[in-house]
Coordinates of C-alpha atoms in Angstrom, one line a residue:
Chain N
M1 CA -9.3 9.4 -12.9
K2 CA -8.5 12.1 -15.5
Q3 CA -5.2 10.4 -16.2
I4 CA -7.0 7.0 -16.8
A5 CA -9.4 8.7 -19.3
V6 CA -6.5 10.2 -21.2
R7 CA -4.8 6.8 -21.2
I8 CA -7.9 5.1 -22.6
L9 CA -8.1 7.8 -25.4
Q10 CA -4.4 7.3 -26.2
A11 CA -5.0 3.5 -26.3
F12 CA -7.9 4.0 -28.8
G13 CA -5.7 6.1 -31.1
L14 CA -2.9 3.5 -30.8
V15 CA -5.3 0.7 -31.8
L16 CA -6.4 2.7 -34.9
A17 CA -2.8 3.3 -35.9
V18 CA -2.0 -0.4 -35.4
I19 CA -4.9 -1.4 -37.7
V20 CA -3.7 0.9 -40.5
L21 CA -0.1 -0.3 -40.1
N22 CA -1.0 -4.0 -40.1
F23 CA -3.3 -3.6 -43.1
M24 CA -0.7 -1.8 -45.1
L25 CA 2.0 -4.4 -44.1
V26 CA -0.1 -7.3 -45.1
H27 CA -1.1 -5.7 -48.4
L28 CA 2.5 -4.8 -49.3
A29 CA 3.2 -8.5 -49.8
P30 CA 2.5 -9.6 -53.4
G31 CA -0.4 -11.9 -54.1
D32 CA -3.6 -12.4 -52.2
A33 CA -6.0 -15.0 -50.8
V34 CA -7.5 -15.6 -54.2
D35 CA -4.1 -16.5 -55.6
A36 CA -3.6 -18.9 -52.7
L37 CA -7.1 -20.4 -53.3
A38 CA -6.2 -20.8 -57.0
G39 CA -2.9 -22.5 -56.0
T40 CA -4.7 -24.9 -53.8
A41 CA -7.4 -25.7 -56.4
G42 CA -4.6 -26.4 -59.0
E43 CA -6.2 -24.4 -61.7
M44 CA -8.6 -21.4 -61.8
S45 CA -9.8 -19.4 -64.8
P46 CA -9.1 -15.7 -64.9
E47 CA -12.9 -15.1 -64.9
T48 CA -13.3 -17.0 -61.7
T49 CA -10.4 -15.2 -60.0
E50 CA -11.8 -11.8 -61.1
R51 CA -15.3 -12.8 -59.8
L52 CA -13.8 -13.9 -56.5
R53 CA -11.8 -10.7 -56.1
A54 CA -14.9 -8.7 -56.8
Q55 CA -16.9 -10.8 -54.3
Y56 CA -14.4 -10.1 -51.5
G57 CA -13.8 -6.5 -52.5
L58 CA -10.1 -7.2 -53.4
D59 CA -10.4 -5.4 -56.7
E60 CA -11.0 -2.0 -55.0
P61 CA -8.0 0.3 -54.4
V62 CA -6.1 -0.4 -51.2
T63 CA -7.2 2.8 -49.6
T64 CA -10.9 2.0 -50.2
Q65 CA -10.3 -1.5 -48.8
L66 CA -8.7 0.1 -45.7
V67 CA -11.5 2.5 -45.0
T68 CA -14.1 -0.3 -45.4
Y69 CA -12.0 -2.6 -43.1
I70 CA -11.7 0.1 -40.4
G71 CA -15.4 0.8 -40.6
N72 CA -16.1 -3.0 -40.2
V73 CA -13.7 -3.4 -37.3
L74 CA -15.2 -0.5 -35.5
Q75 CA -18.5 -2.3 -35.8
G76 CA -16.9 -5.5 -34.4
D77 CA -16.7 -7.2 -37.8
L78 CA -13.3 -8.7 -38.7
G79 CA -14.5 -10.0 -42.0
V80 CA -14.6 -13.6 -43.2
S81 CA -12.0 -16.2 -43.8
I82 CA -11.6 -16.8 -47.6
G83 CA -9.6 -20.0 -47.1
N84 CA -12.2 -21.5 -44.6
N85 CA -15.6 -21.4 -46.5
N86 CA -16.3 -17.8 -45.5
R87 CA -16.4 -18.5 -41.7
P88 CA -16.5 -15.2 -39.7
V89 CA -13.0 -14.4 -38.4
T90 CA -14.3 -13.3 -35.0
E91 CA -15.9 -16.8 -34.6
M92 CA -12.6 -18.5 -35.6
I93 CA -10.6 -16.4 -33.2
A94 CA -13.1 -16.8 -30.4
E95 CA -12.8 -20.5 -30.4
R96 CA -9.0 -20.3 -30.3
L97 CA -8.7 -17.5 -27.8
W98 CA -9.0 -19.4 -24.5
P99 CA -6.2 -21.9 -25.2
T100 CA -3.8 -19.0 -26.0
V101 CA -4.9 -17.0 -22.9
L102 CA -4.5 -20.1 -20.8
L103 CA -1.0 -20.8 -22.2
S104 CA 0.2 -17.2 -22.0
I105 CA -1.1 -16.4 -18.6
T106 CA 0.2 -19.7 -17.2
A107 CA 3.7 -19.1 -18.7
L108 CA 3.8 -15.5 -17.6
S109 CA 2.7 -16.2 -14.0
F110 CA 5.0 -19.2 -13.8
A111 CA 7.9 -17.0 -15.0
I112 CA 7.2 -14.2 -12.7
L113 CA 6.7 -16.3 -9.6
V114 CA 9.7 -18.5 -10.1
G115 CA 11.9 -15.8 -11.6
V116 CA 11.2 -13.2 -8.8
F117 CA 11.6 -15.8 -6.0
V118 CA 14.9 -17.2 -7.4
G119 CA 16.2 -13.7 -8.1
T120 CA 15.3 -12.5 -4.6
L121 CA 17.0 -15.5 -2.9
A122 CA 20.1 -14.9 -5.1
A123 CA 20.2 -11.2 -4.1
R124 CA 20.1 -12.1 -0.5
R125 CA 23.5 -13.8 -0.8
P126 CA 25.1 -12.4 -4.0
E127 CA 28.4 -14.3 -3.5
S128 CA 26.8 -17.7 -2.9
G129 CA 27.0 -20.7 -5.3
F130 CA 23.2 -20.5 -5.7
S131 CA 23.5 -16.9 -6.9
H132 CA 26.2 -17.7 -9.4
F133 CA 24.2 -20.7 -10.6
T134 CA 21.2 -18.4 -11.3
T135 CA 23.4 -16.1 -13.3
V136 CA 24.6 -18.9 -15.5
F137 CA 21.1 -20.4 -15.7
A138 CA 19.7 -17.0 -16.8
L139 CA 22.2 -16.7 -19.5
V140 CA 21.6 -20.2 -20.9
G141 CA 17.8 -19.9 -20.5
F142 CA 17.8 -16.5 -22.3
A143 CA 19.9 -17.9 -25.1
M144 CA 17.6 -20.8 -25.9
P145 CA 14.8 -20.1 -28.4
A146 CA 11.4 -21.2 -27.1
F147 CA 10.7 -23.6 -30.1
W148 CA 14.0 -25.3 -29.5
T149 CA 13.4 -25.7 -25.7
G150 CA 10.0 -27.0 -26.7
Y151 CA 11.4 -29.8 -28.9
L152 CA 14.0 -30.6 -26.2
L153 CA 11.3 -30.9 -23.5
L154 CA 9.2 -33.0 -25.9
I155 CA 12.0 -35.4 -26.5
V156 CA 12.9 -35.8 -22.9
F157 CA 9.5 -35.8 -21.1
S158 CA 7.2 -37.1 -23.7
A159 CA 9.2 -39.3 -26.1
K160 CA 11.8 -40.8 -23.8
L161 CA 10.2 -40.7 -20.3
G162 CA 6.6 -40.8 -21.5
W163 CA 5.4 -38.7 -18.5
L164 CA 3.5 -36.1 -20.4
P165 CA 1.4 -36.0 -23.5
V166 CA 3.1 -35.0 -26.8
S167 CA 0.6 -32.5 -28.3
G168 CA -2.8 -30.9 -28.3
M169 CA -4.8 -29.5 -25.4
E170 CA -6.7 -32.6 -24.4
D171 CA -6.9 -36.3 -24.9
L172 CA -9.6 -37.0 -27.5
R173 CA -10.2 -40.4 -26.1
F174 CA -10.6 -38.9 -22.6
R175 CA -13.7 -39.8 -20.6
G176 CA -14.2 -38.6 -17.0
G177 CA -15.5 -36.0 -14.6
W178 CA -14.8 -32.3 -14.6
F179 CA -11.8 -32.4 -12.3
A180 CA -10.2 -35.2 -14.2
Q181 CA -10.7 -33.3 -17.4
Q182 CA -9.0 -30.2 -15.9
W183 CA -6.1 -32.4 -14.8
D184 CA -5.9 -33.7 -18.4
V185 CA -5.7 -30.1 -19.7
A186 CA -3.1 -29.3 -17.0
K187 CA -0.9 -32.2 -18.1
H188 CA -1.1 -31.0 -21.7
L189 CA -0.4 -27.5 -20.6
F190 CA 2.7 -28.2 -18.6
L191 CA 5.4 -28.6 -21.3
P192 CA 4.2 -25.7 -23.6
A193 CA 4.0 -23.3 -20.6
L194 CA 7.4 -24.4 -19.4
A195 CA 8.9 -23.9 -22.9
L196 CA 7.3 -20.5 -23.2
G197 CA 8.0 -19.5 -19.6
L198 CA 11.6 -20.6 -19.3
I199 CA 13.1 -17.8 -21.3
Y200 CA 11.2 -15.3 -19.1
I201 CA 12.1 -17.1 -15.8
A202 CA 15.7 -16.4 -16.9
A203 CA 14.9 -12.8 -17.6
Y204 CA 12.9 -12.2 -14.5
S205 CA 15.4 -13.9 -12.2
R206 CA 18.2 -11.8 -13.5
L207 CA 16.2 -8.6 -13.4
S208 CA 14.9 -9.2 -9.9
R209 CA 18.4 -10.2 -8.6
A210 CA 19.8 -6.8 -9.8
S211 CA 16.8 -4.8 -8.6
M212 CA 16.8 -6.5 -5.2
L213 CA 20.5 -6.1 -4.8
E214 CA 20.0 -2.4 -5.1
V215 CA 17.0 -2.2 -2.9
L216 CA 18.7 -4.3 -0.1
E217 CA 21.4 -1.6 0.1
S218 CA 18.8 1.2 0.6
D219 CA 18.4 3.1 3.8
Y220 CA 14.8 2.0 4.4
V221 CA 15.9 -1.6 4.5
R222 CA 18.4 -0.7 7.2
T223 CA 15.6 1.1 9.0
A224 CA 13.5 -2.1 8.8
R225 CA 16.4 -4.1 10.3
A226 CA 16.9 -1.4 13.0
K227 CA 13.2 -1.9 14.0
G228 CA 14.0 -5.4 14.9
L229 CA 12.3 -7.1 11.9
G230 CA 13.6 -10.6 10.9
E231 CA 15.3 -11.1 7.5
R232 CA 12.2 -12.7 6.0
S233 CA 10.0 -9.7 6.7
V234 CA 12.8 -7.3 5.6
L235 CA 13.2 -9.2 2.3
F236 CA 9.6 -10.0 1.4
K237 CA 7.7 -7.0 3.0
H238 CA 10.1 -4.1 2.8
A239 CA 12.5 -4.9 -0.1
L240 CA 10.3 -6.9 -2.5
R241 CA 7.5 -4.4 -3.0
N242 CA 10.1 -1.9 -4.1
G243 CA 12.2 -4.4 -6.0
V244 CA 9.3 -5.6 -8.2
I245 CA 8.6 -2.1 -9.6
P246 CA 11.1 -2.5 -12.6
I247 CA 9.8 -6.1 -13.1
V248 CA 6.2 -4.8 -13.5
T249 CA 7.4 -2.4 -16.1
V250 CA 9.1 -5.1 -18.1
M251 CA 6.2 -7.4 -17.7
G252 CA 3.9 -5.1 -19.6
L253 CA 6.4 -4.6 -22.3
Q254 CA 7.1 -8.3 -22.7
F255 CA 3.5 -9.3 -22.9
G256 CA 3.7 -8.9 -26.7
A257 CA 6.8 -11.0 -26.8
I258 CA 5.0 -13.7 -24.9
L259 CA 2.2 -13.8 -27.4
S260 CA 4.6 -14.0 -30.4
G261 CA 6.5 -16.7 -28.5
A262 CA 3.2 -18.5 -28.1
I263 CA 2.9 -18.7 -31.9
L264 CA 6.1 -20.8 -32.1
V265 CA 5.3 -22.9 -29.0
E266 CA 1.7 -23.5 -30.2
T267 CA 3.1 -24.8 -33.5
V268 CA 5.6 -27.1 -31.8
F269 CA 3.0 -28.6 -29.4
S270 CA 0.0 -28.4 -31.8
W271 CA -1.7 -26.3 -29.2
P272 CA -5.0 -25.1 -30.6
G273 CA -4.5 -21.4 -30.0
V274 CA -4.5 -18.1 -31.8
G275 CA -0.8 -18.5 -32.5
R276 CA -1.4 -21.6 -34.6
L277 CA -4.3 -19.9 -36.3
A278 CA -2.0 -17.0 -37.3
F279 CA 0.6 -19.5 -38.6
E280 CA -2.1 -21.3 -40.7
A281 CA -3.3 -17.9 -42.0
V282 CA 0.2 -16.9 -43.1
V283 CA 0.6 -20.2 -45.0
E284 CA -2.9 -19.9 -46.6
R285 CA -2.5 -16.1 -47.3
D286 CA -5.8 -15.7 -45.4
T287 CA -5.5 -11.9 -45.0
N288 CA -8.6 -11.3 -42.9
V289 CA -7.7 -14.0 -40.4
L290 CA -4.1 -12.7 -40.2
L291 CA -5.3 -9.2 -39.7
G292 CA -7.8 -10.3 -37.1
V293 CA -5.1 -12.1 -35.1
L294 CA -2.7 -9.1 -35.4
F295 CA -5.5 -6.8 -34.3
L296 CA -6.2 -9.0 -31.3
V297 CA -2.5 -9.3 -30.3
S298 CA -2.1 -5.5 -30.6
L299 CA -5.2 -5.0 -28.5
A300 CA -3.9 -7.5 -25.9
V301 CA -0.5 -5.7 -25.7
I302 CA -2.2 -2.3 -25.3
I303 CA -4.6 -3.7 -22.6
A304 CA -1.6 -5.4 -20.8
N305 CA 0.3 -2.1 -20.7
F306 CA -2.8 -0.3 -19.5
L307 CA -3.2 -2.8 -16.7
T308 CA 0.5 -2.6 -15.9
D309 CA 0.1 1.1 -15.5
L310 CA -2.7 0.5 -13.0
L311 CA -0.7 -2.1 -11.2
Y312 CA 2.2 0.3 -11.0
R313 CA 0.0 2.9 -9.3
F314 CA -1.1 0.3 -6.8
I315 CA 2.4 -0.8 -5.9
D316 CA 4.1 2.7 -5.9
P317 CA 2.1 5.4 -4.1
R318 CA 4.4 8.1 -5.4
I319 CA 2.9 7.5 -8.9
R320 CA -0.6 7.2 -7.6
V321 CA -0.7 10.6 -5.9
S322 CA 1.4 12.9 -8.2
G323 CA 1.5 11.2 -11.5
S324 CA 5.3 11.1 -11.5
A325 CA 7.9 8.9 -9.8
N326 CA 9.6 11.9 -8.4
G327 CA 6.7 13.0 -6.3
Chain H
M1 CA 25.8 23.1 26.5
R2 CA 23.7 21.2 29.1
A3 CA 23.9 22.6 32.6
E4 CA 23.8 19.4 34.5
T5 CA 25.8 16.3 34.0
P6 CA 24.1 13.1 35.3
L7 CA 25.5 11.4 38.3
R8 CA 27.9 8.5 37.4
S9 CA 27.6 6.4 40.6
E10 CA 25.7 3.6 38.8
T11 CA 27.0 1.1 36.4
P12 CA 26.9 2.1 32.7
L13 CA 23.8 1.3 30.6
L14 CA 26.0 0.5 27.6
S15 CA 29.7 -0.2 27.7
V16 CA 31.7 -0.5 24.5
Q17 CA 35.1 -2.2 25.2
G18 CA 37.9 -2.6 22.7
L19 CA 35.6 -2.6 19.6
T20 CA 37.3 -3.4 16.4
V21 CA 35.3 -3.6 13.1
T22 CA 36.8 -4.7 9.8
F23 CA 35.7 -4.7 6.2
D24 CA 37.6 -7.2 4.1
G25 CA 40.7 -6.6 6.1
F26 CA 40.3 -2.9 6.3
T27 CA 39.9 -1.6 9.8
A28 CA 37.0 0.8 10.1
V29 CA 37.0 1.0 13.9
S30 CA 40.0 0.2 16.0
E31 CA 39.9 -0.7 19.7
L32 CA 37.3 1.8 20.7
S33 CA 36.0 2.0 24.2
F34 CA 33.5 4.2 25.9
D35 CA 30.6 4.0 28.4
L36 CA 27.1 5.4 28.2
Y37 CA 25.0 6.1 31.3
E38 CA 21.3 6.6 31.9
G39 CA 20.0 10.0 30.7
Q40 CA 23.4 10.9 29.3
T41 CA 23.9 12.4 25.9
L42 CA 27.2 11.3 24.4
A43 CA 28.4 12.8 21.2
I44 CA 30.7 10.8 18.9
V45 CA 32.5 13.4 16.8
G46 CA 34.8 13.0 13.8
E47 CA 35.2 13.7 10.1
S48 CA 33.8 11.5 7.3
G49 CA 35.4 8.1 7.3
S50 CA 36.5 8.3 11.0
G51 CA 34.4 5.3 11.9
K52 CA 31.7 7.0 13.9
S53 CA 28.7 5.7 11.8
V54 CA 30.2 2.2 11.8
T55 CA 30.5 2.4 15.6
A56 CA 26.8 3.4 15.8
L57 CA 25.7 0.5 13.5
S58 CA 27.9 -1.9 15.4
I59 CA 26.1 -1.3 18.7
M60 CA 22.9 -3.0 17.2
R61 CA 25.1 -5.2 15.1
L62 CA 23.4 -3.8 12.0
V63 CA 26.8 -3.3 10.5
T64 CA 27.2 -7.0 9.7
L65 CA 23.8 -7.5 8.1
G66 CA 24.0 -7.7 4.3
T67 CA 27.6 -6.4 4.3
R68 CA 31.1 -7.9 4.5
A69 CA 31.8 -6.1 7.8
K70 CA 32.9 -8.2 10.8
I71 CA 33.2 -7.3 14.4
A72 CA 36.7 -8.6 14.9
E73 CA 37.2 -7.9 18.5
G74 CA 35.6 -6.3 21.6
Q75 CA 32.5 -6.5 23.7
I76 CA 29.4 -4.3 23.9
F77 CA 27.7 -4.8 27.2
F78 CA 24.1 -3.6 27.4
R79 CA 22.1 -3.5 30.6
Q80 CA 18.5 -4.6 29.8
P81 CA 15.5 -3.1 31.6
D82 CA 15.2 -6.3 33.7
G83 CA 18.7 -5.7 35.1
S84 CA 20.4 -8.5 33.2
T85 CA 23.5 -7.6 31.1
I86 CA 24.0 -9.0 27.6
D87 CA 27.1 -8.8 25.3
L88 CA 25.6 -7.6 22.0
V89 CA 28.7 -8.9 20.1
Q90 CA 28.0 -12.5 21.2
A91 CA 24.2 -12.3 21.3
D92 CA 22.3 -14.4 18.7
E93 CA 20.1 -12.8 16.0
A94 CA 16.8 -13.7 17.8
E95 CA 18.0 -11.9 21.0
L96 CA 19.2 -8.9 19.0
R97 CA 15.9 -8.6 17.2
K98 CA 14.1 -8.2 20.6
I99 CA 16.5 -5.4 21.5
R100 CA 16.6 -3.6 18.1
G101 CA 13.9 -0.9 17.9
N102 CA 12.6 -1.9 21.3
Q103 CA 15.4 -1.2 23.9
I104 CA 17.9 0.4 21.5
S105 CA 16.5 2.5 18.7
M106 CA 18.2 4.4 15.9
I107 CA 17.5 7.5 13.8
F108 CA 19.4 7.9 10.5
Q109 CA 20.9 10.8 8.6
E110 CA 18.6 10.8 5.5
P111 CA 14.9 11.1 6.5
L112 CA 14.2 11.2 2.7
T113 CA 15.4 7.6 2.1
S114 CA 15.1 6.1 5.6
L115 CA 11.4 5.6 5.4
N116 CA 10.0 3.0 3.0
P117 CA 8.3 4.9 0.1
V118 CA 5.6 2.3 -0.5
Y119 CA 4.1 2.2 3.0
T120 CA 2.3 5.0 5.0
A121 CA 4.0 6.6 7.9
G122 CA 1.4 5.1 10.2
N123 CA 1.9 1.6 8.8
Q124 CA 5.7 1.8 9.4
V125 CA 5.3 3.0 13.0
V126 CA 2.6 0.5 13.8
E127 CA 4.8 -2.3 12.5
A128 CA 7.5 -1.4 15.0
I129 CA 5.0 -1.2 17.8
R130 CA 3.3 -4.6 17.0
L131 CA 6.7 -6.2 16.6
H132 CA 7.6 -5.6 20.2
Q133 CA 4.3 -5.2 22.0
D134 CA 1.4 -7.6 22.3
V135 CA -1.3 -5.2 21.1
T136 CA -4.1 -5.2 18.5
K137 CA -3.8 -3.2 15.3
A138 CA -6.3 -0.6 16.7
E139 CA -4.3 -0.2 19.9
A140 CA -1.1 0.1 17.9
Y141 CA -2.6 2.9 15.8
Q142 CA -3.7 4.7 19.0
R143 CA -0.2 4.3 20.3
A144 CA 1.3 5.6 17.1
F145 CA -1.1 8.6 17.2
E146 CA 0.1 9.4 20.7
V147 CA 3.8 9.1 19.7
F148 CA 3.1 11.4 16.7
E149 CA 1.6 13.9 19.1
R150 CA 4.6 13.5 21.4
V151 CA 7.0 14.4 18.6
R152 CA 4.8 17.4 17.8
I153 CA 3.6 16.3 14.4
P154 CA 0.7 18.6 13.5
E155 CA -2.6 16.8 12.5
P156 CA -1.3 13.4 13.6
K157 CA -4.4 11.6 12.4
K158 CA -3.9 12.8 8.8
R159 CA -0.2 12.3 8.9
L160 CA -0.6 8.6 9.9
K161 CA -2.2 8.0 6.6
E162 CA 0.3 9.8 4.5
Y163 CA 3.2 8.4 2.5
P164 CA 6.8 9.7 3.1
H165 CA 6.9 11.6 -0.2
Q166 CA 3.9 13.7 0.9
M167 CA 5.9 15.1 3.9
S168 CA 8.7 17.6 4.2
G169 CA 12.2 16.5 5.4
G170 CA 11.7 17.8 8.9
M171 CA 8.3 16.0 9.1
R172 CA 9.9 12.7 7.9
Q173 CA 12.6 13.0 10.5
R174 CA 9.9 13.5 13.2
V175 CA 8.2 10.3 11.9
M176 CA 11.6 8.5 12.2
I177 CA 11.9 9.8 15.8
A178 CA 8.4 8.7 16.5
M179 CA 9.2 5.3 15.2
A180 CA 12.4 5.1 17.3
L181 CA 10.5 6.2 20.5
S182 CA 7.4 4.1 19.9
C183 CA 8.6 1.3 22.2
D184 CA 10.2 3.5 24.8
P185 CA 13.9 2.6 24.3
T186 CA 16.5 3.1 27.0
V187 CA 19.1 4.0 24.4
L188 CA 18.6 6.2 21.3
I189 CA 21.3 6.3 18.7
A190 CA 21.1 9.3 16.3
D191 CA 23.4 9.1 13.3
E192 CA 23.7 12.7 12.1
P193 CA 20.0 13.3 12.5
T194 CA 20.1 16.9 11.4
T195 CA 22.7 16.9 8.6
A196 CA 20.2 16.6 5.8
L197 CA 17.9 19.2 7.1
D198 CA 18.0 23.0 6.7
V199 CA 19.2 25.1 9.6
T200 CA 15.9 26.2 11.1
I201 CA 14.5 22.6 11.0
Q202 CA 17.9 21.4 12.5
A203 CA 17.3 23.6 15.5
Q204 CA 13.7 22.3 15.8
I205 CA 14.7 18.7 15.6
L206 CA 17.5 19.1 18.2
G207 CA 15.2 21.0 20.5
L208 CA 12.6 18.2 20.1
M209 CA 15.2 15.5 20.8
R210 CA 16.3 17.3 24.0
A211 CA 12.8 17.8 25.2
L212 CA 11.9 14.1 24.5
Q213 CA 15.1 13.0 26.3
D214 CA 14.0 15.0 29.4
E215 CA 10.5 13.4 29.2
T216 CA 11.7 9.8 28.6
G217 CA 15.1 9.7 30.4
A218 CA 16.6 7.8 27.5
A219 CA 20.4 7.9 27.0
V220 CA 21.4 9.3 23.6
I221 CA 24.4 8.7 21.4
M222 CA 24.6 11.5 18.9
I223 CA 26.9 10.9 15.9
T224 CA 27.9 14.2 14.3
H225 CA 30.6 16.2 12.7
D226 CA 29.0 19.4 13.7
M227 CA 30.7 21.0 16.8
G228 CA 27.7 23.4 17.0
V229 CA 25.4 20.4 17.6
V230 CA 27.8 19.0 20.1
A231 CA 27.8 22.2 22.1
E232 CA 24.1 22.3 22.1
V233 CA 23.1 18.9 23.2
A234 CA 26.0 16.8 24.5
D235 CA 27.2 16.0 28.1
D236 CA 30.3 14.1 27.0
I237 CA 32.3 13.7 23.8
V238 CA 34.2 10.9 22.1
V239 CA 36.4 12.3 19.4
M240 CA 37.4 9.9 16.6
R241 CA 39.7 10.1 13.7
N242 CA 41.0 7.4 11.3
S243 CA 39.0 4.6 13.1
K244 CA 40.6 5.4 16.5
L245 CA 39.6 7.3 19.6
V246 CA 41.5 10.6 19.8
E247 CA 40.1 12.0 23.0
T248 CA 37.1 11.6 25.3
G249 CA 35.7 13.6 28.2
N250 CA 33.2 16.0 29.5
V251 CA 32.0 18.5 27.0
F252 CA 33.0 21.5 29.1
D253 CA 36.5 20.2 29.6
I254 CA 37.1 19.4 26.0
F255 CA 35.7 22.7 24.7
E256 CA 37.7 24.5 27.4
K257 CA 41.0 22.6 27.2
P258 CA 41.3 20.2 24.4
T259 CA 44.5 18.1 24.7
A260 CA 44.8 16.2 21.4
P261 CA 46.0 18.3 18.5
Y262 CA 43.2 17.0 16.3
T263 CA 40.5 18.1 18.8
K264 CA 42.2 21.5 18.9
A265 CA 42.1 21.8 15.1
L266 CA 38.5 20.6 15.1
L267 CA 37.5 23.3 17.6
A268 CA 39.5 25.9 15.7
S269 CA 37.5 25.0 12.6
I270 CA 34.3 26.4 14.0
P271 CA 33.6 29.8 12.3
R272 CA 33.4 32.6 14.8
L273 CA 31.5 35.8 14.4
G274 CA 33.9 38.7 13.8
S275 CA 37.0 36.5 13.4
M276 CA 37.6 37.8 9.9
T277 CA 37.5 41.5 10.8
G278 CA 40.2 43.3 8.9
K279 CA 41.2 40.2 6.9
S280 CA 40.4 39.6 3.3
Q281 CA 40.8 35.8 3.4
P282 CA 40.1 33.2 6.1
E283 CA 43.2 31.9 7.8
R284 CA 44.7 28.6 6.8
F285 CA 44.4 25.8 9.2
D286 CA 47.6 24.2 10.4
L287 CA 48.1 20.6 9.3
V288 CA 47.3 18.2 12.2
D289 CA 50.2 16.0 13.3
M290 CA 48.4 13.1 14.8
D291 CA 51.6 11.6 16.2
A292 CA 52.5 14.7 18.2
P293 CA 52.6 14.0 21.9
V294 CA 49.4 15.0 23.7

């Protein structure tokens, strides 16, 4: 329990550091949202830009702006979007959050389930054709960027075959019951989740193959066989739980990568998520929105790693009891 | 050395005949034959790489699972409790699974790594019991509790709930023995069960195994390279070297009058108290000429 409290404190410090770093990074770039507004408007008098800068506090020194920002964030206020008629950033993120969570979780679960299953089967017969195929597939899968895979999938399944919708999260003309509506979302979700998950299926299948190969050589697997257990129980009860430990570690670390992958995939598929919001904010130099999204992503990664730690403790009792893998 | 040698009038419980095991063309065990009788303790002795562990794993055909090993020749006849005899080399996997852990059990060298680190000791023993016996989970736990008591595990109730890493090496080996004995096997194969343990625990575990054997009447195959262990527990010995059988016989006869040069060298290698009196260095061993006539 004490360890968990320490972890929460660490996480809090980390969030603070991330806010400062993000803020400095965004402010390092020349120009600000008022410049972008002036650009969009075509022309803006120096008086108006000065007035706007004063209104949003952009004329203050960066350190003052930073302190004000941190104070606001701690109170749950992420500021307003200058490019979007002063809409609160929390409101804008809130309405885009669910699509991104849905996309990321689906892609991640899909990648873990398929990747681990394929890797485990490949480890069972490391010399088989299937095992060699997974190795090649993993290499190819890992080498393909998510946005490129996304376009390929779009061309094949939406444009040529017409099986799945091209973009968005739901059909605007859709009329029907609740279940039909979920089915409609699922159809829209399939291709983006596949594009985002494919690269991780490759990574997880490769990782679980290597991990399972090692575990299947271990003494306790031999003990399980000597007990009279069938290969399925040996594989899925005794070997897999030990074999997934490195996968859980990587899963926590890769959650951030999944979210950044989501930005690209959401742009390709016009998925109305946080990723696309970030993309729009970059284009419009909408500092508060960009900072808000970065804050949220950092928070998500920290929470994901925290949960990974808990999951780790659940899977491996050696960590649960002593706090170290060596017992 | 054990005082009484069991009577040999009956047919053997386990008969290994002409066993040859290969790994990618390399012969690990070559034309090995021996018999095991009820209540007997047979020691298979030899240096590392002599093929003794492969022999042990071949009996339950564990050697071929997940490896490239192949039983190239030979038969392993096993007399089942119902009186029927089965050739373990020809038996299918389903038949073998009923025998493994049930009629023939095995204890391994490394108690540290032989138990699954992510399951409790109780869970692992209960799994073995429920696999071979038609009992409820509660009955299986009760049975596991009794076996833990039988192998002299202190506070068995507490130990059932513990994970392997919470136990000492000796305790883990007791759990392994408990698991092996949980279904009352007729044959127990122990592959260097005391090698990884320190000397006082070794003596405890050997003493325990002997006591349990007297209680259950199981036949034991003890794989070891330690002649001290052989002298303590075995009735008969099979000496192996370079995948082949060198010599076999009663433990008294072999310790008294070894015939093969290798066996003589093996016995000469046992350190004796006082043997270095007046000498500054231990004596060099003679090189063993395996081809010398016996």
